[in-house]
mmCIF file of C-alpha atoms and ligand atoms in Angstrom:
data_model
loop_
_atom_site.group_PDB
_atom_site.id
_atom_site.type_symbol
_atom_site.label_atom_id
_atom_site.label_comp_id
_atom_site.label_asym_id
_atom_site.label_seq_id
_atom_site.Cartn_x
_atom_site.Cartn_y
_atom_site.Cartn_z
ATOM 1 C CA MET A 1 211.435 51.248 64.428
ATOM 2 C CA ILE A 2 211.207 47.815 62.840
ATOM 3 C CA PRO A 3 209.039 47.995 59.690
ATOM 4 C CA SER A 4 205.762 46.095 59.819
ATOM 5 C CA ARG A 5 205.083 43.471 57.187
ATOM 6 C CA LEU A 6 201.823 42.837 55.414
ATOM 7 C CA GLU A 7 201.589 39.492 53.634
ATOM 8 C CA HIS A 8 198.700 38.026 51.713
ATOM 9 C CA LYS A 9 197.724 34.700 50.183
ATOM 10 C CA THR A 10 194.735 33.286 48.325
ATOM 11 C CA VAL A 11 192.709 30.442 49.862
ATOM 12 C CA GLU A 12 190.440 28.091 47.945
ATOM 13 C CA LEU A 13 187.278 27.516 49.949
ATOM 14 C CA ARG A 14 185.017 24.560 49.152
ATOM 15 C CA LEU A 15 181.324 25.142 49.779
ATOM 16 C CA ARG A 16 179.078 22.596 51.472
ATOM 17 C CA HIS A 17 176.441 23.118 48.786
ATOM 18 C CA ALA A 18 176.545 24.914 45.455
ATOM 19 C CA TRP A 19 175.748 28.544 46.341
ATOM 20 C CA THR A 20 173.185 30.041 44.001
ATOM 21 C CA ILE A 21 171.624 33.488 44.179
ATOM 22 C CA SER A 22 169.740 35.444 41.534
ATOM 23 C CA ARG A 23 172.849 36.473 39.584
ATOM 24 C CA ASN A 24 175.292 33.553 39.832
ATOM 25 C CA SER A 25 176.174 30.105 41.163
ATOM 26 C CA SER A 26 179.407 28.699 42.605
ATOM 27 C CA ARG A 27 180.841 25.612 44.299
ATOM 28 C CA GLU A 28 183.977 27.310 45.562
ATOM 29 C CA LYS A 29 185.157 30.719 46.614
ATOM 30 C CA ARG A 30 188.629 32.263 46.439
ATOM 31 C CA ASN A 31 189.326 34.694 49.254
ATOM 32 C CA VAL A 32 192.527 36.518 50.136
ATOM 33 C CA LEU A 33 193.941 36.374 53.661
ATOM 34 C CA THR A 34 196.222 39.030 55.100
ATOM 35 C CA ARG A 35 198.771 38.811 57.903
ATOM 36 C CA LEU A 36 200.426 41.807 59.484
ATOM 37 C CA ARG A 37 203.508 41.242 61.651
ATOM 38 C CA HIS A 38 204.956 43.859 63.922
ATOM 39 C CA ALA A 39 206.674 44.004 67.323
ATOM 40 C CA GLY A 40 206.197 40.278 67.931
ATOM 41 C CA PHE A 41 202.460 40.260 67.287
ATOM 42 C CA GLU A 42 200.381 39.234 64.282
ATOM 43 C CA GLY A 43 197.074 40.520 62.971
ATOM 44 C CA TRP A 44 194.956 38.529 60.532
ATOM 45 C CA GLY A 45 192.490 39.832 57.988
ATOM 46 C CA GLU A 46 190.465 38.620 55.032
ATOM 47 C CA ALA A 47 189.137 39.877 51.720
ATOM 48 C CA ALA A 48 186.068 38.131 50.294
ATOM 49 C CA PRO A 49 185.997 39.727 46.835
ATOM 50 C CA ASN A 50 182.658 39.884 45.072
ATOM 51 C CA PRO A 51 182.321 40.372 41.306
ATOM 52 C CA ARG A 52 179.188 42.494 41.956
ATOM 53 C CA TYR A 53 181.559 45.140 43.323
ATOM 54 C CA GLY A 54 184.188 44.705 40.607
ATOM 55 C CA GLU A 55 186.673 42.551 42.518
ATOM 56 C CA ASP A 56 188.206 39.091 42.395
ATOM 57 C CA ALA A 57 191.108 37.351 44.176
ATOM 58 C CA GLU A 58 193.576 38.544 41.512
ATOM 59 C CA SER A 59 192.575 42.205 41.682
ATOM 60 C CA VAL A 60 192.653 42.118 45.488
ATOM 61 C CA SER A 61 196.087 40.476 45.525
ATOM 62 C CA ALA A 62 197.413 43.082 43.111
ATOM 63 C CA ALA A 63 195.967 45.893 45.231
ATOM 64 C CA LEU A 64 197.538 44.498 48.414
ATOM 65 C CA GLN A 65 200.862 43.894 46.658
ATOM 66 C CA ALA A 66 201.006 47.540 45.613
ATOM 67 C CA LEU A 67 199.873 48.797 48.996
ATOM 68 C CA ALA A 68 202.154 46.791 51.324
ATOM 69 C CA PRO A 69 205.382 48.802 50.819
ATOM 70 C CA GLU A 70 203.444 52.045 51.319
ATOM 71 C CA LEU A 71 202.137 51.187 54.786
ATOM 72 C CA PRO A 72 203.590 53.190 57.696
ATOM 73 C CA ASP A 73 205.837 51.375 60.136
ATOM 74 C CA ASP A 74 203.589 51.674 63.171
ATOM 75 C CA PRO A 75 200.314 49.697 62.802
ATOM 76 C CA GLY A 76 199.082 51.359 65.998
ATOM 77 C CA ARG A 77 198.318 54.481 63.932
ATOM 78 C CA LEU A 78 195.143 52.836 62.779
ATOM 79 C CA ASP A 79 193.159 55.867 61.653
ATOM 80 C CA ALA A 80 196.017 57.420 59.698
ATOM 81 C CA ILE A 81 196.712 54.108 57.979
ATOM 82 C CA LEU A 82 193.071 53.502 57.086
ATOM 83 C CA ASP A 83 192.766 57.046 55.697
ATOM 84 C CA ARG A 84 195.701 56.258 53.441
ATOM 85 C CA VAL A 85 194.257 52.874 52.421
ATOM 86 C CA GLU A 86 190.935 54.494 51.492
ATOM 87 C CA THR A 87 192.736 56.957 49.236
ATOM 88 C CA ALA A 88 194.981 54.300 47.689
ATOM 89 C CA LEU A 89 192.259 51.673 47.018
ATOM 90 C CA PRO A 90 189.001 53.551 46.365
ATOM 91 C CA SER A 91 187.478 50.768 44.244
ATOM 92 C CA SER A 92 188.655 47.712 46.169
ATOM 93 C CA PRO A 93 186.471 47.521 49.294
ATOM 94 C CA SER A 94 187.371 43.950 50.225
ATOM 95 C CA ALA A 95 191.114 44.677 49.963
ATOM 96 C CA ARG A 96 190.550 47.632 52.312
ATOM 97 C CA ALA A 97 188.607 45.334 54.644
ATOM 98 C CA ALA A 98 191.499 42.833 54.654
ATOM 99 C CA VAL A 99 193.888 45.544 55.870
ATOM 100 C CA ASP A 100 191.388 47.045 58.325
ATOM 101 C CA ILE A 101 190.597 43.691 59.956
ATOM 102 C CA ALA A 102 194.303 42.758 60.270
ATOM 103 C CA LEU A 103 195.069 46.133 61.908
ATOM 104 C CA HIS A 104 192.234 45.686 64.413
ATOM 105 C CA ASP A 105 193.298 42.108 65.187
ATOM 106 C CA TRP A 106 196.894 43.249 65.698
ATOM 107 C CA ALA A 107 195.812 46.091 68.003
ATOM 108 C CA GLY A 108 193.756 43.662 70.092
ATOM 109 C CA ARG A 109 196.493 41.050 70.351
ATOM 110 C CA MET A 110 199.105 43.719 71.116
ATOM 111 C CA SER A 111 197.009 45.131 73.974
ATOM 112 C CA GLY A 112 195.804 41.713 75.185
ATOM 113 C CA GLN A 113 192.137 42.714 74.720
ATOM 114 C CA PRO A 114 189.393 41.022 72.745
ATOM 115 C CA LEU A 115 188.265 43.148 69.818
ATOM 116 C CA TYR A 116 184.850 43.846 71.332
ATOM 117 C CA ARG A 117 186.593 45.713 74.152
ATOM 118 C CA LEU A 118 188.559 47.840 71.699
ATOM 119 C CA LEU A 119 185.321 48.603 69.831
ATOM 120 C CA GLY A 120 183.371 49.177 73.037
ATOM 121 C CA THR A 121 180.662 46.693 72.038
ATOM 122 C CA ASP A 122 178.878 44.487 74.576
ATOM 123 C CA PRO A 123 179.367 40.729 74.003
ATOM 124 C CA GLY A 124 176.154 40.127 75.941
ATOM 125 C CA ARG A 125 174.121 42.023 73.339
ATOM 126 C CA THR A 126 174.903 40.158 70.131
ATOM 127 C CA PRO A 127 171.765 39.678 68.012
ATOM 128 C CA ALA A 128 170.638 36.233 66.898
ATOM 129 C CA THR A 129 171.787 35.424 63.385
ATOM 130 C CA ALA A 130 169.703 34.208 60.492
ATOM 131 C CA GLN A 131 170.920 31.388 58.323
ATOM 132 C CA SER A 132 170.837 31.839 54.545
ATOM 133 C CA ILE A 133 169.380 29.219 52.247
ATOM 134 C CA GLY A 134 170.751 29.481 48.682
ATOM 135 C CA ILE A 135 168.603 28.723 45.657
ATOM 136 C CA ASP A 136 168.548 25.032 44.726
ATOM 137 C CA ALA A 137 166.189 22.210 43.838
ATOM 138 C CA ILE A 138 163.376 22.404 46.367
ATOM 139 C CA PRO A 139 164.207 19.114 48.167
ATOM 140 C CA VAL A 140 167.790 20.379 48.607
ATOM 141 C CA MET A 141 166.533 23.710 49.979
ATOM 142 C CA GLN A 142 164.324 21.759 52.389
ATOM 143 C CA GLU A 143 167.372 19.726 53.480
ATOM 144 C CA LYS A 144 169.289 22.981 54.109
ATOM 145 C CA VAL A 145 166.402 24.171 56.289
ATOM 146 C CA ARG A 146 166.704 20.984 58.355
ATOM 147 C CA GLU A 147 170.504 21.386 58.598
ATOM 148 C CA ALA A 148 170.013 24.921 59.958
ATOM 149 C CA GLY A 149 168.799 23.360 63.224
ATOM 150 C CA ASP A 150 167.343 25.772 65.740
ATOM 151 C CA VAL A 151 168.334 29.123 64.181
ATOM 152 C CA PRO A 152 165.362 31.409 64.857
ATOM 153 C CA VAL A 153 165.044 32.879 61.342
ATOM 154 C CA LEU A 154 165.955 31.819 57.814
ATOM 155 C CA LYS A 155 166.944 34.067 54.917
ATOM 156 C CA ILE A 156 165.666 32.525 51.716
ATOM 157 C CA LYS A 157 167.358 33.483 48.452
ATOM 158 C CA VAL A 158 164.871 34.118 45.646
ATOM 159 C CA GLY A 159 164.699 36.220 42.482
ATOM 160 C CA LEU A 160 165.406 33.656 39.755
ATOM 161 C CA LYS A 161 162.161 31.927 38.861
ATOM 162 C CA ASP A 162 159.779 29.625 40.746
ATOM 163 C CA ASP A 163 159.840 31.970 43.743
ATOM 164 C CA ARG A 164 156.359 30.861 44.779
ATOM 165 C CA ALA A 165 157.254 27.165 44.554
ATOM 166 C CA ILE A 166 160.357 27.839 46.669
ATOM 167 C CA LEU A 167 158.370 29.574 49.413
ATOM 168 C CA GLU A 168 155.742 26.833 49.398
ATOM 169 C CA GLY A 169 158.478 24.197 49.615
ATOM 170 C CA ILE A 170 160.168 25.948 52.554
ATOM 171 C CA ARG A 171 156.836 26.422 54.324
ATOM 172 C CA ALA A 172 156.144 22.697 54.010
ATOM 173 C CA VAL A 173 159.103 21.985 56.336
ATOM 174 C CA THR A 174 159.287 24.936 58.747
ATOM 175 C CA GLY A 175 157.077 27.397 60.587
ATOM 176 C CA LYS A 176 159.939 29.835 61.292
ATOM 177 C CA PRO A 177 159.753 33.503 60.305
ATOM 178 C CA LEU A 178 161.414 34.044 56.933
ATOM 179 C CA TRP A 179 163.390 36.848 55.346
ATOM 180 C CA VAL A 180 163.688 36.797 51.574
ATOM 181 C CA ASP A 181 166.603 38.201 49.582
ATOM 182 C CA ALA A 182 165.913 38.745 45.874
ATOM 183 C CA ASN A 183 169.431 40.088 45.163
ATOM 184 C CA GLU A 184 167.979 42.662 42.719
ATOM 185 C CA GLY A 185 166.095 39.872 40.926
ATOM 186 C CA TRP A 186 162.690 41.528 40.506
ATOM 187 C CA ALA A 187 163.100 44.073 37.740
ATOM 188 C CA ASP A 188 159.533 45.308 37.663
ATOM 189 C CA PRO A 189 157.925 47.169 40.611
ATOM 190 C CA GLU A 190 154.494 45.672 39.844
ATOM 191 C CA GLN A 191 155.938 42.153 40.005
ATOM 192 C CA ALA A 192 157.749 43.035 43.254
ATOM 193 C CA VAL A 193 154.584 44.399 44.890
ATOM 194 C CA GLU A 194 152.557 41.352 43.909
ATOM 195 C CA MET A 195 155.249 38.944 45.088
ATOM 196 C CA ILE A 196 155.853 40.725 48.400
ATOM 197 C CA ARG A 197 152.131 40.829 49.217
ATOM 198 C CA TRP A 198 151.836 37.120 48.468
ATOM 199 C CA MET A 199 154.958 36.346 50.508
ATOM 200 C CA GLN A 200 153.607 38.237 53.511
ATOM 201 C CA GLY A 201 150.789 35.706 53.558
ATOM 202 C CA MET A 202 153.470 32.980 53.617
ATOM 203 C CA GLY A 203 155.042 34.279 56.844
ATOM 204 C CA VAL A 204 157.784 36.389 55.276
ATOM 205 C CA VAL A 205 158.658 39.279 57.614
ATOM 206 C CA LEU A 206 161.417 41.150 55.749
ATOM 207 C CA VAL A 207 162.451 41.644 52.114
ATOM 208 C CA GLU A 208 166.021 42.400 51.041
ATOM 209 C CA GLN A 209 166.985 44.168 47.811
ATOM 210 C CA PRO A 210 163.894 43.329 45.749
ATOM 211 C CA MET A 211 164.793 45.696 42.884
ATOM 212 C CA PRO A 212 168.032 46.589 41.086
ATOM 213 C CA ALA A 213 170.165 48.797 43.347
ATOM 214 C CA ALA A 214 170.101 51.740 40.936
ATOM 215 C CA ASP A 215 166.283 51.835 40.810
ATOM 216 C CA LEU A 216 165.561 53.909 43.906
ATOM 217 C CA GLU A 217 162.383 55.276 42.338
ATOM 218 C CA GLY A 218 161.090 51.723 41.866
ATOM 219 C CA ALA A 219 161.989 50.834 45.461
ATOM 220 C CA ARG A 220 160.111 53.934 46.699
ATOM 221 C CA LEU A 221 157.074 52.896 44.684
ATOM 222 C CA VAL A 222 157.163 49.340 46.050
ATOM 223 C CA ARG A 223 157.709 50.498 49.622
ATOM 224 C CA GLY A 224 154.604 52.705 49.444
ATOM 225 C CA ARG A 225 152.448 49.740 48.485
ATOM 226 C CA VAL A 226 153.616 46.908 50.765
ATOM 227 C CA ASP A 227 153.599 46.399 54.530
ATOM 228 C CA LEU A 228 156.853 44.460 54.922
ATOM 229 C CA PRO A 229 160.109 46.302 55.718
ATOM 230 C CA LEU A 230 162.513 46.594 52.759
ATOM 231 C CA PHE A 231 166.266 46.362 53.362
ATOM 232 C CA ALA A 232 168.907 47.668 50.944
ATOM 233 C CA ASP A 233 171.990 45.521 50.373
ATOM 234 C CA GLU A 234 173.472 46.091 46.902
ATOM 235 C CA ALA A 235 172.117 49.685 47.112
ATOM 236 C CA ALA A 236 173.961 50.339 50.390
ATOM 237 C CA VAL A 237 177.686 50.047 49.757
ATOM 238 C CA SER A 238 179.307 52.990 51.541
ATOM 239 C CA PRO A 239 178.277 55.564 54.172
ATOM 240 C CA ALA A 240 177.711 58.104 51.349
ATOM 241 C CA ASP A 241 174.868 55.925 49.975
ATOM 242 C CA VAL A 242 172.791 56.147 53.139
ATOM 243 C CA PRO A 243 171.025 59.535 52.713
ATOM 244 C CA ARG A 244 169.786 58.573 49.220
ATOM 245 C CA LEU A 245 168.048 55.492 50.584
ATOM 246 C CA LEU A 246 165.656 57.374 52.844
ATOM 247 C CA GLY A 247 162.082 56.808 51.774
ATOM 248 C CA ALA A 248 163.071 53.900 49.531
ATOM 249 C CA TYR A 249 164.128 51.441 52.243
ATOM 250 C CA ASP A 250 163.469 50.803 55.924
ATOM 251 C CA GLY A 251 166.925 49.473 56.694
ATOM 252 C CA ILE A 252 170.344 48.581 55.294
ATOM 253 C CA ASN A 253 172.487 45.482 55.259
ATOM 254 C CA VAL A 254 176.001 46.510 56.333
ATOM 255 C CA LYS A 255 178.890 44.232 55.343
ATOM 256 C CA LEU A 256 182.569 44.749 56.161
ATOM 257 C CA GLN A 257 183.535 43.502 52.703
ATOM 258 C CA LYS A 258 181.341 46.091 50.938
ATOM 259 C CA SER A 259 182.138 49.107 53.066
ATOM 260 C CA GLY A 260 185.858 48.369 53.512
ATOM 261 C CA GLY A 261 186.245 47.012 57.044
ATOM 262 C CA LEU A 262 185.259 47.601 60.651
ATOM 263 C CA ARG A 263 185.834 51.353 60.726
ATOM 264 C CA ALA A 264 183.811 52.013 57.570
ATOM 265 C CA ALA A 265 181.052 49.590 58.626
ATOM 266 C CA ARG A 266 180.734 51.393 61.921
ATOM 267 C CA ARG A 267 180.473 54.736 60.110
ATOM 268 C CA MET A 268 177.724 53.230 57.988
ATOM 269 C CA ILE A 269 175.887 51.987 61.065
ATOM 270 C CA ASP A 270 176.133 55.478 62.583
ATOM 271 C CA ALA A 271 174.844 57.068 59.346
ATOM 272 C CA ALA A 272 171.901 54.660 59.295
ATOM 273 C CA ARG A 273 171.065 55.406 62.931
ATOM 274 C CA GLU A 274 171.103 59.150 62.264
ATOM 275 C CA SER A 275 168.694 58.610 59.369
ATOM 276 C CA GLY A 276 166.370 56.350 61.341
ATOM 277 C CA LEU A 277 167.191 53.286 59.221
ATOM 278 C CA LYS A 278 167.375 49.820 60.760
ATOM 279 C CA VAL A 279 170.675 47.960 60.603
ATOM 280 C CA MET A 280 171.326 44.390 59.576
ATOM 281 C CA LEU A 281 174.919 43.179 59.790
ATOM 282 C CA GLY A 282 175.573 40.751 56.941
ATOM 283 C CA CYS A 283 178.494 39.020 55.286
ATOM 284 C CA MET A 284 179.870 37.388 52.166
ATOM 285 C CA ILE A 285 181.114 33.810 52.078
ATOM 286 C CA GLU A 286 184.034 34.350 54.449
ATOM 287 C CA THR A 287 186.156 32.219 56.759
ATOM 288 C CA SER A 288 185.942 32.599 60.519
ATOM 289 C CA ILE A 289 188.384 35.532 60.230
ATOM 290 C CA GLY A 290 185.948 37.801 58.383
ATOM 291 C CA ILE A 291 182.813 36.553 60.143
ATOM 292 C CA THR A 292 184.381 36.898 63.596
ATOM 293 C CA ALA A 293 185.442 40.477 62.810
ATOM 294 C CA ALA A 294 181.832 41.339 61.914
ATOM 295 C CA ALA A 295 180.534 39.477 64.960
ATOM 296 C CA HIS A 296 182.509 41.784 67.286
ATOM 297 C CA LEU A 297 180.550 44.702 65.771
ATOM 298 C CA SER A 298 177.211 42.878 65.823
ATOM 299 C CA PRO A 299 175.963 44.228 69.194
ATOM 300 C CA LEU A 300 175.431 47.527 67.315
ATOM 301 C CA ALA A 301 173.039 45.917 64.798
ATOM 302 C CA ASP A 302 169.309 45.214 65.043
ATOM 303 C CA LEU A 303 169.565 42.069 62.952
ATOM 304 C CA ALA A 304 172.384 39.784 61.896
ATOM 305 C CA ASP A 305 173.061 37.448 59.030
ATOM 306 C CA LEU A 306 176.522 36.172 59.895
ATOM 307 C CA ASP A 307 176.582 32.616 58.627
ATOM 308 C CA GLY A 308 179.093 32.850 55.735
ATOM 309 C CA HIS A 309 181.644 30.580 57.454
ATOM 310 C CA LEU A 310 179.021 27.895 57.998
ATOM 311 C CA LEU A 311 178.641 27.520 54.217
ATOM 312 C CA ILE A 312 182.337 26.543 53.913
ATOM 313 C CA GLU A 313 183.490 22.930 54.175
ATOM 314 C CA ASN A 314 187.168 23.716 54.797
ATOM 315 C CA ASP A 315 187.192 26.849 56.959
ATOM 316 C CA PRO A 316 190.823 26.904 58.172
ATOM 317 C CA PHE A 317 189.896 28.882 61.279
ATOM 318 C CA ASP A 318 187.862 28.769 64.410
ATOM 319 C CA GLY A 319 186.438 31.923 65.974
ATOM 320 C CA VAL A 320 182.905 33.117 66.630
ATOM 321 C CA GLN A 321 180.515 30.311 67.521
ATOM 322 C CA VAL A 322 176.906 30.185 66.386
ATOM 323 C CA ARG A 323 174.693 27.995 68.568
ATOM 324 C CA ASP A 324 171.054 27.803 67.527
ATOM 325 C CA GLY A 325 171.449 31.238 65.993
ATOM 326 C CA LEU A 326 173.102 32.790 69.060
ATOM 327 C CA ILE A 327 176.370 34.605 68.288
ATOM 328 C CA ILE A 328 179.028 33.849 70.910
ATOM 329 C CA LEU A 329 182.121 36.058 70.763
ATOM 330 C CA PRO A 330 185.542 34.628 71.604
ATOM 331 C CA ASP A 331 187.325 36.114 74.641
ATOM 332 C CA ARG A 332 190.853 35.717 73.312
ATOM 333 C CA PRO A 333 192.826 38.879 72.387
ATOM 334 C CA GLY A 334 192.089 40.525 69.041
ATOM 335 C CA LEU A 335 189.612 38.716 66.810
ATOM 336 C CA GLY A 336 190.134 35.627 68.939
ATOM 337 C CA VAL A 337 190.508 33.442 65.865
ATOM 338 C CA ALA A 338 192.601 30.272 66.073
ATOM 339 C CA GLY A 339 194.038 28.153 63.256
ATOM 340 C CA GLU A 340 196.921 27.946 60.800
ATOM 341 C CA TRP A 341 197.147 31.185 58.791
HETATM 342 MG MG1 MG B 1 171.720 40.372 50.219
#
């Protein structure tokens, strides 16, 4: 058998606006793309490393460099390969995702089937996606709301300071339902309860990661005193986290780059379902490779926040389309992503 080849390269992505959340701010993002070649077909993947989970482009590249010669020759043995990748890279979830996505893309292209058919998901049941509005000067945040067009729901980043002024500023320009994501920014449960109650009056319908991920007791306390559903993001990294979240959260935000790819994300979705937790499918700032991979899984989610590629000015690829918040899956084989790798 001809050995398969796994290559990788770093891409510099320019963002349309500076991207600011409670813990950091950036104008560019460095992701790592993968390409698997075997038997005349290619599979493309992507790692969107996040310092919150201990990764950057260098650590991901080093992990992939070490892994590539160890990969079995037949990429069709997807489960066996992913088992091996999980063992080899336990603390590099986005590097695992980059391999997982490339293997799935290759399998789809090899069999001539779009990925949703391989996954058994229904392209007619994709949820609408929210669009995220990063923290900025209020007039800039208002401009981002206008740029979001007809998306049905906005996810507003908060958790720095001036959260009330931000919500008032957003409300001045839109009547849409709002989700807020504090990215662990409210350290004190009392402050979180007060803020969430006030925000409910401002038309907020969902709150993501109000408290630090480790503070499950605080989240339980807050949840008992507010009416809005609380979603875990930073507290929900892998399927093993799910049972601990019961009682503290109403739902989880599943991301391929946190859990380690499509297979792990699906396991996390299944774990959430078994526990009665709602599922949001989210993303990092990723090109159309990573976002399209998640989009193929999105019919399994209740809610979606798959707008990471829309924040990028120089996305080298074209895949899933988002029209007024509606996720439209490509029909081409594999991910269905086009462009120059
Ligand atoms: Mg979040």
